Amino acid sequence: MAASLEIFGVSKYVSVPVSAAIVWWLVVKGNYKSVEKVFLFACVFYLSYIVSGFMGRPDWDAIGTSFLKPSVRFETGWLTMAVGVIGTTIAPWMQFYLQSSVVDKGLKAEDYPVTRMDVIFGSVTVNVVAFFIIMLCAVTLFANGVHIQSAKDAALALAPLAGEYCAWLFAIGLLNASLFAASILPISTAYTICEAFGWESSLNRKFLEAPQFYGLYSLMVFLGAGIILLPDMPLITIMFYSQVINGAILPVILVFMLVLINDRRIMGAYANGTVMNVLAWLTVAVLTGLSLAMIGFAVFT
């Protein structure tokens, strides 16, 4: 949020405290339904990335060719970026947040088909949005040899290449995505820790009814804000390497999830079928291979 608002000339010493206060108030003073409505409304703003992608006037033939025949380079930089992209798209915290939110909404086994469709729709949508983000940066910044040190640099560089409105839309998309992250990541962590220790964890409870849950949430929001306010903090570097770490630990989490989802004593009729298991274990194998290759190339080259 600090990086995105810098694009509009707002100092992080203003944007971070205000953003942290808004995010904290939204969750602590609301309930699950009200928070979910805000997030669903905010989802509309992800369209800004798609619109800005078309405004970048890409060469669709070249994009189609690259999409169908991607180039893979066994280099430290390429592998690190690949793991980072995976880490930010299929983040470990999402797995924890998803199951906790299903519980918090009070959904039952009979709601599973609708919940499953919700997850599938979200998974497709996030990849479409990610595609347009990558494509826009590729056909503008990368194609013109632009090197960026901050989100502000990215948006300002987009303006002469794809138009001022494109840069604004990109900034709005980043701000919106940041609102999600600043709210949901601390919630996900608070859910997970409280569930592990058997403490009350629900957005439908008041602060005094779930003090550990809201206490952890508050601590993470304001501690995170405090770290970002330290002088000369490299925002892009922090964002990038945090996602690389996400991508590196993701296979471990997925393995435990697959063990659980295949335990018929727990899952009964909802245990994974053959097709889903093949796809899931293949995904884990690819992610594990990428992570090990990244570490290997970083250490030995």
Tab-separated table of C-alpha atoms in Angstrom, residues 110-210:
chain	number	residue	atom	x	y	z
A	110	GLU	CA	-23.970	-30.037	1.764
A	111	ASP	CA	-22.523	-26.631	0.763
A	112	TYR	CA	-19.381	-28.277	-0.619
A	113	PRO	CA	-20.334	-28.201	-4.358
A	114	VAL	CA	-20.972	-24.433	-4.268
A	115	THR	CA	-17.835	-23.818	-2.197
A	116	ARG	CA	-15.804	-25.877	-4.666
A	117	MET	CA	-17.118	-23.830	-7.607
A	118	ASP	CA	-16.254	-20.651	-5.689
A	119	VAL	CA	-12.655	-21.836	-5.310
A	120	ILE	CA	-12.383	-22.906	-8.958
A	121	PHE	CA	-13.757	-19.552	-10.171
A	122	GLY	CA	-11.326	-17.694	-7.913
A	123	SER	CA	-8.394	-19.820	-9.095
A	124	VAL	CA	-9.169	-19.112	-12.753
A	125	THR	CA	-9.697	-15.404	-12.098
A	126	VAL	CA	-6.406	-14.942	-10.234
A	127	ASN	CA	-4.486	-16.518	-13.110
A	128	VAL	CA	-6.217	-14.336	-15.704
A	129	VAL	CA	-5.321	-11.223	-13.691
A	130	ALA	CA	-1.751	-12.450	-13.156
A	131	PHE	CA	-1.437	-13.068	-16.898
A	132	PHE	CA	-2.355	-9.474	-17.718
A	133	ILE	CA	0.026	-8.073	-15.072
A	134	ILE	CA	2.943	-10.090	-16.466
A	135	MET	CA	2.004	-9.378	-20.076
A	136	LEU	CA	1.685	-5.619	-19.532
A	137	CYS	CA	5.081	-5.365	-17.823
A	138	ALA	CA	6.668	-7.545	-20.513
A	139	VAL	CA	5.439	-5.530	-23.512
A	140	THR	CA	6.206	-2.150	-21.926
A	141	LEU	CA	8.903	-2.179	-19.240
A	142	PHE	CA	10.894	-5.244	-20.296
A	143	ALA	CA	10.626	-4.549	-24.030
A	144	ASN	CA	12.052	-1.059	-23.471
A	145	GLY	CA	14.796	-2.150	-21.076
A	146	VAL	CA	13.305	-0.281	-18.112
A	147	HIS	CA	14.761	-1.251	-14.720
A	148	ILE	CA	12.614	-0.403	-11.702
A	149	GLN	CA	13.414	-0.028	-8.024
A	150	SER	CA	9.892	0.647	-6.756
A	151	ALA	CA	6.230	0.368	-7.701
A	152	LYS	CA	6.294	4.110	-8.322
A	153	ASP	CA	9.046	3.580	-10.907
A	154	ALA	CA	6.890	0.943	-12.621
A	155	ALA	CA	3.808	3.156	-12.916
A	156	LEU	CA	5.788	6.237	-13.987
A	157	ALA	CA	7.589	4.185	-16.631
A	158	LEU	CA	4.260	2.876	-17.918
A	159	ALA	CA	2.898	6.384	-18.538
A	160	PRO	CA	5.006	7.281	-21.622
A	161	LEU	CA	4.918	3.692	-22.900
A	162	ALA	CA	1.217	2.852	-22.535
A	163	GLY	CA	-0.460	6.102	-21.490
A	164	GLU	CA	-1.104	7.994	-18.265
A	165	TYR	CA	-4.447	6.278	-17.662
A	166	CYS	CA	-2.781	2.877	-17.962
A	167	ALA	CA	-0.315	3.877	-15.240
A	168	TRP	CA	-3.155	5.036	-12.984
A	169	LEU	CA	-5.078	1.800	-13.492
A	170	PHE	CA	-1.963	-0.209	-12.665
A	171	ALA	CA	-1.514	1.809	-9.459
A	172	ILE	CA	-5.164	1.326	-8.468
A	173	GLY	CA	-4.836	-2.410	-9.050
A	174	LEU	CA	-1.736	-2.552	-6.852
A	175	LEU	CA	-3.456	-0.553	-4.100
A	176	ASN	CA	-6.457	-2.859	-4.229
A	177	ALA	CA	-4.325	-6.019	-4.106
A	178	SER	CA	-2.416	-4.531	-1.193
A	179	LEU	CA	-5.644	-3.889	0.714
A	180	PHE	CA	-6.455	-7.584	0.385
A	181	ALA	CA	-2.997	-8.655	1.498
A	182	ALA	CA	-2.799	-6.268	4.452
A	183	SER	CA	-6.156	-7.549	5.701
A	184	ILE	CA	-6.157	-11.249	4.861
A	185	LEU	CA	-2.577	-12.311	5.609
A	186	PRO	CA	-2.750	-11.322	9.302
A	187	ILE	CA	-6.241	-12.871	9.517
A	188	SER	CA	-4.917	-16.117	8.039
A	189	THR	CA	-2.035	-16.266	10.506
A	190	ALA	CA	-4.290	-15.436	13.451
A	191	TYR	CA	-6.747	-18.148	12.334
A	192	THR	CA	-3.986	-20.750	12.093
A	193	ILE	CA	-2.270	-20.001	15.402
A	194	CYS	CA	-5.542	-19.784	17.337
A	195	GLU	CA	-6.842	-23.033	15.848
A	196	ALA	CA	-3.566	-24.760	16.771
A	197	PHE	CA	-3.889	-23.694	20.425
A	198	GLY	CA	-7.646	-24.146	20.642
A	199	TRP	CA	-8.383	-20.436	21.089
A	200	GLU	CA	-11.505	-18.754	19.770
A	201	SER	CA	-10.939	-17.574	16.184
A	202	SER	CA	-13.790	-15.938	14.331
A	203	LEU	CA	-14.542	-12.615	12.690
A	204	ASN	CA	-18.063	-13.007	14.077
A	205	ARG	CA	-16.758	-12.614	17.637
A	206	LYS	CA	-16.024	-9.341	19.395
A	207	PHE	CA	-12.542	-8.399	20.626
A	208	LEU	CA	-13.260	-9.455	24.219
A	209	GLU	CA	-14.742	-12.775	23.024
A	210	ALA	CA	-11.634	-13.680	20.991
